[in-house]
mmCIF file of C-alpha atoms and ligand atoms in Angstrom:
data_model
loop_
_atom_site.group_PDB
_atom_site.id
_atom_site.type_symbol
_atom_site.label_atom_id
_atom_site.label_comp_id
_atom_site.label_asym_id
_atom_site.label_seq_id
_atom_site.Cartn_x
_atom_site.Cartn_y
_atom_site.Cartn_z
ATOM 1 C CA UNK S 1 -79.545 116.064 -26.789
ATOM 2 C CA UNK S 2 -82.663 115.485 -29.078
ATOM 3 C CA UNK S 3 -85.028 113.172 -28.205
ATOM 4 C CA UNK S 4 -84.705 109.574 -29.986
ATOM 5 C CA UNK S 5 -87.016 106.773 -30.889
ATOM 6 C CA UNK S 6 -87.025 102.627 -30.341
ATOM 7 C CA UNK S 7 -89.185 100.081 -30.123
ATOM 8 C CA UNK S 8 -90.557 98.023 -27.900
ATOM 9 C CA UNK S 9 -92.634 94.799 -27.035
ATOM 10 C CA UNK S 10 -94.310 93.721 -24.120
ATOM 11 C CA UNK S 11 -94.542 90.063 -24.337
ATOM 12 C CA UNK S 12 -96.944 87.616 -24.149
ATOM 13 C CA UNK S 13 -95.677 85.987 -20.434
ATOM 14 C CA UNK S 14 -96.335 90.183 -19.286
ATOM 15 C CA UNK S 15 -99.923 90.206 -21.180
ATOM 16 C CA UNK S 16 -101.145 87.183 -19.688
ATOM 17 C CA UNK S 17 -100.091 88.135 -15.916
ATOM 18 C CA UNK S 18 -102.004 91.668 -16.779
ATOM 19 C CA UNK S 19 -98.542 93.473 -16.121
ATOM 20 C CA UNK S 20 -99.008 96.243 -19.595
ATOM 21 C CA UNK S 21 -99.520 98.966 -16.971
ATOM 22 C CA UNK S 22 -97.013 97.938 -14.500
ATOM 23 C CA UNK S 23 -94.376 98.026 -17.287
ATOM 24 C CA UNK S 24 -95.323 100.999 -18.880
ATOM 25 C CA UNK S 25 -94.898 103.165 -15.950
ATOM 26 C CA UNK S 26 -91.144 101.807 -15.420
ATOM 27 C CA UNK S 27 -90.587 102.711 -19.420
ATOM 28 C CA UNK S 28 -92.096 106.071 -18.614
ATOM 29 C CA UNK S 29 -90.408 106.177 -14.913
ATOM 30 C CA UNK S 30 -87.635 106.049 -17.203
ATOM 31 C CA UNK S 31 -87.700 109.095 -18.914
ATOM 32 C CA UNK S 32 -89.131 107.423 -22.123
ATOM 33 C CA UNK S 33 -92.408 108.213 -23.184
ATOM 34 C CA UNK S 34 -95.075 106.405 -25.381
ATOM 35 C CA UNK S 35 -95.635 107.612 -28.606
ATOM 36 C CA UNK S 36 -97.672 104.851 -30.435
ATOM 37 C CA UNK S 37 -99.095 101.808 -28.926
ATOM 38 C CA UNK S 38 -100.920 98.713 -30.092
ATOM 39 C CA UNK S 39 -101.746 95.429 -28.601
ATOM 40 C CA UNK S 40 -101.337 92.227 -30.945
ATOM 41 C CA UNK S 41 -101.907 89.193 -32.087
ATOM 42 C CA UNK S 42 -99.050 88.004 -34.178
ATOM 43 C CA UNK S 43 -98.548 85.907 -36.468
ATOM 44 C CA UNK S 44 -96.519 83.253 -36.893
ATOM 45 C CA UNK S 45 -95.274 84.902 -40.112
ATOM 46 C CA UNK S 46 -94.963 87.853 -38.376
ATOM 47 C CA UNK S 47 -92.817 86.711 -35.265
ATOM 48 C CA UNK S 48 -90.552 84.387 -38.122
ATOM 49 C CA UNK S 49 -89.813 87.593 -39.827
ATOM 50 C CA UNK S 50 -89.151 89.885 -36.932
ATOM 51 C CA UNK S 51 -86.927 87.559 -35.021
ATOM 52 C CA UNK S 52 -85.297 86.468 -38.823
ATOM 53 C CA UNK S 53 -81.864 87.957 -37.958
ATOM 54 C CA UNK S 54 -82.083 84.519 -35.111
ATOM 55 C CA UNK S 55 -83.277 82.308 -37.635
ATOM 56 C CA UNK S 56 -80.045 79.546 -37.158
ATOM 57 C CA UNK S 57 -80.144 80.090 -32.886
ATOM 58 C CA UNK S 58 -81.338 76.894 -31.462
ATOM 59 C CA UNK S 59 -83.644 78.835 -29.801
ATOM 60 C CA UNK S 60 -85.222 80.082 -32.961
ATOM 61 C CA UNK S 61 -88.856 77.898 -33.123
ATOM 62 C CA UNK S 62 -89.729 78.101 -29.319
ATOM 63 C CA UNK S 63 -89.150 82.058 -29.891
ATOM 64 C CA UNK S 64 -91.728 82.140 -32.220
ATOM 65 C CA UNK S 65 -94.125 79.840 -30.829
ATOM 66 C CA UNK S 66 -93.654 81.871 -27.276
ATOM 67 C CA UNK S 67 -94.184 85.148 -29.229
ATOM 68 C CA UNK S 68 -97.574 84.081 -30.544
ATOM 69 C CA UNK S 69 -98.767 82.252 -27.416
ATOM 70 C CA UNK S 70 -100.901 85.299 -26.647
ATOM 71 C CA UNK S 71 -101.204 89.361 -27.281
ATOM 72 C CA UNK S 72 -97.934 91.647 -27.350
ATOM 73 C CA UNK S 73 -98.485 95.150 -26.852
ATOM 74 C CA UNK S 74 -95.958 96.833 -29.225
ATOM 75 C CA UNK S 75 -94.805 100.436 -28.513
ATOM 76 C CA UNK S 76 -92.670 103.070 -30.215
ATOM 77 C CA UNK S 77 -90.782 105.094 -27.259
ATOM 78 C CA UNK S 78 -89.320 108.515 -27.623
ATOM 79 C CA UNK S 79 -87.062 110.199 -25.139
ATOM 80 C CA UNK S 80 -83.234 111.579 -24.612
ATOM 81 C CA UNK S 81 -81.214 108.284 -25.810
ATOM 82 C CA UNK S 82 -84.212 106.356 -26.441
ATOM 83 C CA UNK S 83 -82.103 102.989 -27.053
ATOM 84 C CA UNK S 84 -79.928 103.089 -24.955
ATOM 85 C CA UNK S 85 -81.948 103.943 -21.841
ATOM 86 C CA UNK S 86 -84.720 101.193 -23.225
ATOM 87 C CA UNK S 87 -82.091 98.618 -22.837
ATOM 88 C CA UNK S 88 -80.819 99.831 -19.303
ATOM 89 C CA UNK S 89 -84.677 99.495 -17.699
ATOM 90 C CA UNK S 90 -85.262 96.676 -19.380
ATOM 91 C CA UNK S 91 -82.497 94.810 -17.904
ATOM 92 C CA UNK S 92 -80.352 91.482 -18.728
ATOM 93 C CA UNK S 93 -81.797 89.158 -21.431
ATOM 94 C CA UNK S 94 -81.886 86.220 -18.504
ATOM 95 C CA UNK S 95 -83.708 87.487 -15.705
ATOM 96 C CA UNK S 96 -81.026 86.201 -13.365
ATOM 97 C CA UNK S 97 -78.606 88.202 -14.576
ATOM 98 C CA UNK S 98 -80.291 91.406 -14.225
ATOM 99 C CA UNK S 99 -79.739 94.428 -11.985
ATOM 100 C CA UNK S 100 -82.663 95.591 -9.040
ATOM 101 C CA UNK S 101 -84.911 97.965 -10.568
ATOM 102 C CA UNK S 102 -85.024 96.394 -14.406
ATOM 103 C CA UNK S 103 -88.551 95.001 -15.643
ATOM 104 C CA UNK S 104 -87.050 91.660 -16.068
ATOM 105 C CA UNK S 105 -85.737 91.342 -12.502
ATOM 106 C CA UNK S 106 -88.781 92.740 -11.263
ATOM 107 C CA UNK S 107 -91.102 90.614 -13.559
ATOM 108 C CA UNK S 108 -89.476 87.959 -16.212
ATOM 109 C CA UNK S 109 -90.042 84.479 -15.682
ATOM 110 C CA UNK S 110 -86.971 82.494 -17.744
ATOM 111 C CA UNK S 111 -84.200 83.909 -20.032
ATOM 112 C CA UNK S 112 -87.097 83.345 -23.191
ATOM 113 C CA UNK S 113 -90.359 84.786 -21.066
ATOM 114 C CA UNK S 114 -88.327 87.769 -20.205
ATOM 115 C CA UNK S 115 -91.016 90.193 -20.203
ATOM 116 C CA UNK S 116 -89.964 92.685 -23.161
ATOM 117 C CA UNK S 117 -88.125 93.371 -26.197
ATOM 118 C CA UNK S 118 -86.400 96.448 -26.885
ATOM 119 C CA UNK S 119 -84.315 97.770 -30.033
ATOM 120 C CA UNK S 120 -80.551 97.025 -29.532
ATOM 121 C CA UNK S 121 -79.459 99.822 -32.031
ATOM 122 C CA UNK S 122 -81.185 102.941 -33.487
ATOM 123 C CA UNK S 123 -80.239 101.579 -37.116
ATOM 124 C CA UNK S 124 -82.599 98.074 -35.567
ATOM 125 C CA UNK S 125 -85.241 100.431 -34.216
ATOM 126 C CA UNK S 126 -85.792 102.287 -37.586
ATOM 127 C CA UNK S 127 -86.501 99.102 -39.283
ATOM 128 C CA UNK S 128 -88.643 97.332 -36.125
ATOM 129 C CA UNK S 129 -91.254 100.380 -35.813
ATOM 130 C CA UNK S 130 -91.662 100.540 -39.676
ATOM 131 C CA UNK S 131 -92.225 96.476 -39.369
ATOM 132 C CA UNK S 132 -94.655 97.271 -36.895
ATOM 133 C CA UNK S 133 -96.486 101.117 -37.437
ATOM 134 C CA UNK S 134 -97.402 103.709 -39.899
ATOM 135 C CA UNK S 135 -96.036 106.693 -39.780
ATOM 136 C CA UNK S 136 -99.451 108.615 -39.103
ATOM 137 C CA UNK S 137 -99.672 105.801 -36.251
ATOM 138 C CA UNK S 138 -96.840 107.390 -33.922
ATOM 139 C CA UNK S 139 -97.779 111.327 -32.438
ATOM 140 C CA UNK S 140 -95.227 112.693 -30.527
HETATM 141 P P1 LIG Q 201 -84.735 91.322 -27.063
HETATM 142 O O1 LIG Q 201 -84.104 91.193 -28.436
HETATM 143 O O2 LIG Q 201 -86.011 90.552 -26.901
HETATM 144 O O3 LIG Q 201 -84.845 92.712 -26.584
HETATM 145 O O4 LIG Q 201 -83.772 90.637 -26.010
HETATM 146 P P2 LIG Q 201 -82.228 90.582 -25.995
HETATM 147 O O5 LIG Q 201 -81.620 91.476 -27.029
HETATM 148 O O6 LIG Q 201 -81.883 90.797 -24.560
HETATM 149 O O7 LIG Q 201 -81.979 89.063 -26.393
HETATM 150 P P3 LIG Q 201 -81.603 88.405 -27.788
HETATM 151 O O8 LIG Q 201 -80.289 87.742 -27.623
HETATM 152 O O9 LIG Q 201 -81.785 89.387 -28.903
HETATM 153 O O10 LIG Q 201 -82.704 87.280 -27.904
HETATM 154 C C1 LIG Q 201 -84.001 87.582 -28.319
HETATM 155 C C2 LIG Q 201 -84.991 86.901 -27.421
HETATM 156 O O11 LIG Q 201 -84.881 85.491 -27.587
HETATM 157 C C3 LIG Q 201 -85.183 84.829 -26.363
HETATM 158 N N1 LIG Q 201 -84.060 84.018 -25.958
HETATM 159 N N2 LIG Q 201 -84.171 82.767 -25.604
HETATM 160 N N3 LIG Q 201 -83.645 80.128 -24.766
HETATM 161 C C4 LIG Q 201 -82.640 80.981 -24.872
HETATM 162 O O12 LIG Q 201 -81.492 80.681 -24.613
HETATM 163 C C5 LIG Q 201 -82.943 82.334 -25.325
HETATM 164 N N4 LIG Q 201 -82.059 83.303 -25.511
HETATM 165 C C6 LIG Q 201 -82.770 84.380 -25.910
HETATM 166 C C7 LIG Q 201 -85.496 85.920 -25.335
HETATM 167 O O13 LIG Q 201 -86.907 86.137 -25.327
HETATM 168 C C8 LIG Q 201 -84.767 87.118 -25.915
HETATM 169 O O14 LIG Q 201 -85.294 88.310 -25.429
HETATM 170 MG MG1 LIG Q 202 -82.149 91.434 -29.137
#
């Protein structure tokens, strides 16, 4: 099968604890490898219009806020199934939830400081890396 893309962010609660490293060997322990890299600052305009599609959740404001409470490091990924095998090493969205071996049962703190995002469809991971990178941006 032909290697895919997604997207992905390390998260603020994973910057602060000085954990980029330690997740991006389980991405690439994974299979996936790193074809563009940046860390962040967002905005609050920024994080409002990524996370739009969760704009009525209750959740919606503290996502934002959380998001900007310190640097991301945002990543495109390539590998065999990129999406699907970004979501399986990421693990549950609540850390409790999630199987041995994931980065958020290894290293999430709450369901919301959960340590990454990654791209739930290839469709959503088109759309996220062009929010995010420049085409010249990503070598792979
Ligand atoms: P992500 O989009 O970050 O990869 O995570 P996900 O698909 O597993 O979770 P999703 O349902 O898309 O939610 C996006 C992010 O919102 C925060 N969240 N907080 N307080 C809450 O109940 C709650 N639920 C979700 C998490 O940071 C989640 O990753
Ligand atoms: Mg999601």
């Amino acid at each position: 099968m032909a290697a895919t893309r997604t997207f992905s962010i390390i998260k603020p609660d994973a910057t602060r604890r000085n954990l980029t490293g330690a997740v991006t060997k389980m991405l690439e322990d994974a299979g996936l490898r790193i074809v563009a890299s940046k860390r962040i600052q967002m905005t609050k305009e920024q994080a409002e219009g990524f996370y739009a599609v969760h704009k009525e959740r209750p959740f919606f404001g503290e996502l934002v806020e959380f998001m900007i409470s310190g640097p991301v490091v945002v990543q495109v990924l390539e590998g065999e199934d990129a999406v699907a095998r970004n979501r399986k090493v990421m693990g549950a969205t609540n850390p409790a939830d999630a199987d041995e071996g994931t980065i958020r049962k290894a290293y999430a703190e709450s369901i919301e400081a959960n340590s990454v995002h990654g791209s739930d469809s290839e469709e959503n991971a088109k759309i996220e890396i062009d929010y995010f990178f420049k085409e010249d941006e990503i070598v792979g």
